[in-house]
Structures are given as structure tokens and as C-alpha cells.
Coordinates of C-alpha atoms in Angstrom, one line a residue:
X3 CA -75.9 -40.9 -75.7
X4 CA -77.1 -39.3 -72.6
X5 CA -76.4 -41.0 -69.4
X6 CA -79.2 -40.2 -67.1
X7 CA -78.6 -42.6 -64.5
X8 CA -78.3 -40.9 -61.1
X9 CA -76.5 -42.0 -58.2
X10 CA -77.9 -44.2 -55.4
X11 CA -77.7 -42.5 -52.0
X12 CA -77.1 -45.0 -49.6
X13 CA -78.6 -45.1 -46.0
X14 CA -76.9 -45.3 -42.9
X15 CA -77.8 -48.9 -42.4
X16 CA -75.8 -49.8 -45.8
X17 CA -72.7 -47.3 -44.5
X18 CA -72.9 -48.7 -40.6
X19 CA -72.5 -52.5 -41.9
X20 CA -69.7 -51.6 -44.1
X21 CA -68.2 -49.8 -40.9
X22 CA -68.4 -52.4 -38.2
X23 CA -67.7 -55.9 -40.8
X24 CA -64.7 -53.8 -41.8
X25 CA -64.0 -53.3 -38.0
X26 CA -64.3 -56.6 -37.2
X27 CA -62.1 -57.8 -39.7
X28 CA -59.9 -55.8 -38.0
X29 CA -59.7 -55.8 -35.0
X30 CA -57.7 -58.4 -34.0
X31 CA -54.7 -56.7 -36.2
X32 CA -55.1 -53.7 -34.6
X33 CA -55.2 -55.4 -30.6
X34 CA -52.2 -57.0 -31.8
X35 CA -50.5 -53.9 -32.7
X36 CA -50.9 -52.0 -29.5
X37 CA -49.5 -55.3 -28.0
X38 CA -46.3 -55.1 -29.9
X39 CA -45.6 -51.5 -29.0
X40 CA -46.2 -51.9 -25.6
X41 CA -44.7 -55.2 -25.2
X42 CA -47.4 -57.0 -23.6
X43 CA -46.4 -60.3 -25.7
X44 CA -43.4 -60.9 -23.6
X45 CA -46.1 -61.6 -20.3
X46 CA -48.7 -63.2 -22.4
X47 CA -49.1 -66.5 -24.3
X48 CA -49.7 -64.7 -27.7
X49 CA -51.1 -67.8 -29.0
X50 CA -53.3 -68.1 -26.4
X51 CA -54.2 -64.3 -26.4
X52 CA -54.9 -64.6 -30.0
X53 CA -57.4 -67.2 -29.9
X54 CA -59.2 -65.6 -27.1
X55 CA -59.5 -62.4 -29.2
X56 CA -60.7 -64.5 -31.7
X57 CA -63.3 -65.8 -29.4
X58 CA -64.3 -62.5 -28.0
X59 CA -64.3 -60.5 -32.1
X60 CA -67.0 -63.6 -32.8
X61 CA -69.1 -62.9 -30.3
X62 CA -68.7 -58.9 -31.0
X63 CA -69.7 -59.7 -34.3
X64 CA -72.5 -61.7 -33.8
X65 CA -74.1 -58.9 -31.1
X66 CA -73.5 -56.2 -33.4
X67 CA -74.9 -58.4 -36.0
X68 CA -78.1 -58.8 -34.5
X69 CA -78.0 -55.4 -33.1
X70 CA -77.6 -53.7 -36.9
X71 CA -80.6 -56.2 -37.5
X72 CA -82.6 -54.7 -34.6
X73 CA -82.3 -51.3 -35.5
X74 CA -82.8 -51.6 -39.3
X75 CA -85.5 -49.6 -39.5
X76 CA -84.3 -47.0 -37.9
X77 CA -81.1 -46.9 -39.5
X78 CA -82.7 -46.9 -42.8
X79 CA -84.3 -43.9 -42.7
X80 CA -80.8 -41.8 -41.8
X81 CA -79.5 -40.5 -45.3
X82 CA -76.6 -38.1 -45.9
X83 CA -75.2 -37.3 -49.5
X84 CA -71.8 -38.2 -48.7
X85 CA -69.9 -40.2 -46.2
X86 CA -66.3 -38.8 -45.9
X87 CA -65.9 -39.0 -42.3
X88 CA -67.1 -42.5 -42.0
X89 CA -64.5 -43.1 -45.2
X90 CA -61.3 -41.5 -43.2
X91 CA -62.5 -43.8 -40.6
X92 CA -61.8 -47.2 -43.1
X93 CA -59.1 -45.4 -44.2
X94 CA -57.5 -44.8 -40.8
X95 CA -58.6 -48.7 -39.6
X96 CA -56.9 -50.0 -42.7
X97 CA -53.5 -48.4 -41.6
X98 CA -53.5 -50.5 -38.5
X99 CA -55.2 -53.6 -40.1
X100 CA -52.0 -53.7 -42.5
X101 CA -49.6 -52.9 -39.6
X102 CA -51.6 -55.4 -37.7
X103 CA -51.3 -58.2 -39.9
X104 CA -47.4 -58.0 -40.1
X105 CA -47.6 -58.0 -36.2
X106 CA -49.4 -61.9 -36.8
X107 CA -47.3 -62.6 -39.3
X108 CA -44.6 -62.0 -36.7
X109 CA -45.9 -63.5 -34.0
X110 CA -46.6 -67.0 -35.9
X111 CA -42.7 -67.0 -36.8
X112 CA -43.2 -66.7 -40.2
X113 CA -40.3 -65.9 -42.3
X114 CA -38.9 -62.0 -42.0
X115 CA -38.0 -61.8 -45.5
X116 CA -41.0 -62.2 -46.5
X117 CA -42.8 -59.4 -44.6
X118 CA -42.3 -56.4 -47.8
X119 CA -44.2 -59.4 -50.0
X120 CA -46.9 -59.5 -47.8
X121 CA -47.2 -55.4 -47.1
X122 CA -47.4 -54.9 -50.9
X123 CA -50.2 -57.3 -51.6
X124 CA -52.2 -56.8 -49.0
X125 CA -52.0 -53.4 -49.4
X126 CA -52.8 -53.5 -53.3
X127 CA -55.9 -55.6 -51.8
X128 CA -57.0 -53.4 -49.1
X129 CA -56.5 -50.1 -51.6
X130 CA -58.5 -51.5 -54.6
X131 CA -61.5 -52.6 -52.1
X132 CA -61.2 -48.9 -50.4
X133 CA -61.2 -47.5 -53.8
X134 CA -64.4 -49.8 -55.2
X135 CA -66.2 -48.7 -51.2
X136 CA -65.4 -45.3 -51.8
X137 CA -66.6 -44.5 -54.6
X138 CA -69.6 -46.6 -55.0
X139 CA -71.2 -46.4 -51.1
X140 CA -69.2 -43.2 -49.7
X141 CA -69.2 -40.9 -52.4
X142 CA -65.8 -40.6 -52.3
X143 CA -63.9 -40.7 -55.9
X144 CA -60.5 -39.7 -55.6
X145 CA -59.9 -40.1 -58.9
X146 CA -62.5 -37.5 -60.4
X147 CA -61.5 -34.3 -61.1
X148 CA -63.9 -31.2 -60.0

């Protein structure tokens, strides 16, 4: 048996959803991260700070929600064969997003010993979701040979 089935090429409007939910997932790990390596939290109520990043990611996410919706058409029509750059760039976000959530995990006194747990499963979760995104939307199979 022949398998004639050919790829889909996804349009930008596919790829730039993917980009900013994924950023909005993460962006609260990755304020919180700058925060810990500058220090900021000893000023700050980081409870307090974290719900108002919550507050302001919803309403991020709810203008770039309607604004992806806006501009539909348009980004519909913009088609490239592959999407490494844009892949690197969930790659690079997931770094922080991992680092990030350790940083909250921190900063709600959760138990220390726990922390290498947490870093392994989330990022068996975060590789296998990268892997099933790359290679279905981005074009990006890592695993092929050439």
C-alpha cells in the first residue's frame, strides 16, 4: 500500500493562535521569573501582583482573541511550508514557562522537595505537546531522518 496522503499546510491564522494561546499560558510564569532574578518580590505583595497579572493576561487574551478574530481573513491567506522560527519561538517560551512555574511553586510556599517532581512532569508534558505541535502544525519532526 501506497500512502498518498499529502500534508496539510497550515495558514498563519492556524500558526498565530497556537503562538499567542501558548503565550498566554505563559506569561505569567515568565513575569514571574524576571521577578525572582531581579528581586522585585521583596517590595511587592506577590500575591497581590499575581492576581493582578492574572487580571491583566485575561484581558490580553481576550483583545488578542478578538483581534485574531478580526483579522482572519487576512491571516488566512498567509501560507509558508514550514514554521521553524515560529517553533524556536514555543521552544524558547517553554524554557521560561517551566522555570516560571517553579518560581509559583515557590512563591505559594509549596514544599522544596518537591520542586525536581514537578520540573520532570511538567516538562515530560510540555515536550510531548511541543513534539505533537511540531510536527503536525510546524513542520518540524525531529525525529525523521533526512
Amino acid at each position: 500500500m501506497i500512502n498518498n496522503q499529502k500534508e496539510k499546510i497550515y495558514s498563519y491564522y492556524e500558526i498565530g493562535g497556537i503562538l499567542f494561546y501558548w503565550t498566554m499560558i505563559c506569561f505569567l510564569p515568565i513575569i514571574l521569573v524576571f521577578l525572582y532574578l531581579f528581586d522585585i518580590d521583596k517590595s511587592v505583595d506577590i500575591k497581590e501582583f499575581m492576581l493582578i497579572l492574572l487580571s491583566v493576561n485575561f484581558f490580553l487574551t481576550i483583545v488578542g482573541t478578538v483581534v485574531l478574530i478580526v483579522k482572519k481573513d487576512k491571516l488566512k491567506r498567509r501560507i509558508k511550508a514550514h514554521y521553524r522560527g515560529e517553533f524556536l519561538y514555543l521552544l524558547f517560551l517553554s524554557g521560561f514557562a517551566i522555570l516560571g512555574s517553579v518560581v509559583i511553586f515557590d512563591y505559594l510556599q509549596g514544599n522544596r522537595a518537591y520542586i525536581a517532581n514537578i520540573l520532570v512532569v511538567l516538562t515530560a508534558v510540555i515536550l510531548y505537546l511541543l513534539s505533537v505541535l511540531g510536527k503536525k502544525y510546524f513542520k518540524f519532526d525531529y525525529m525523521r531522518r533526512k
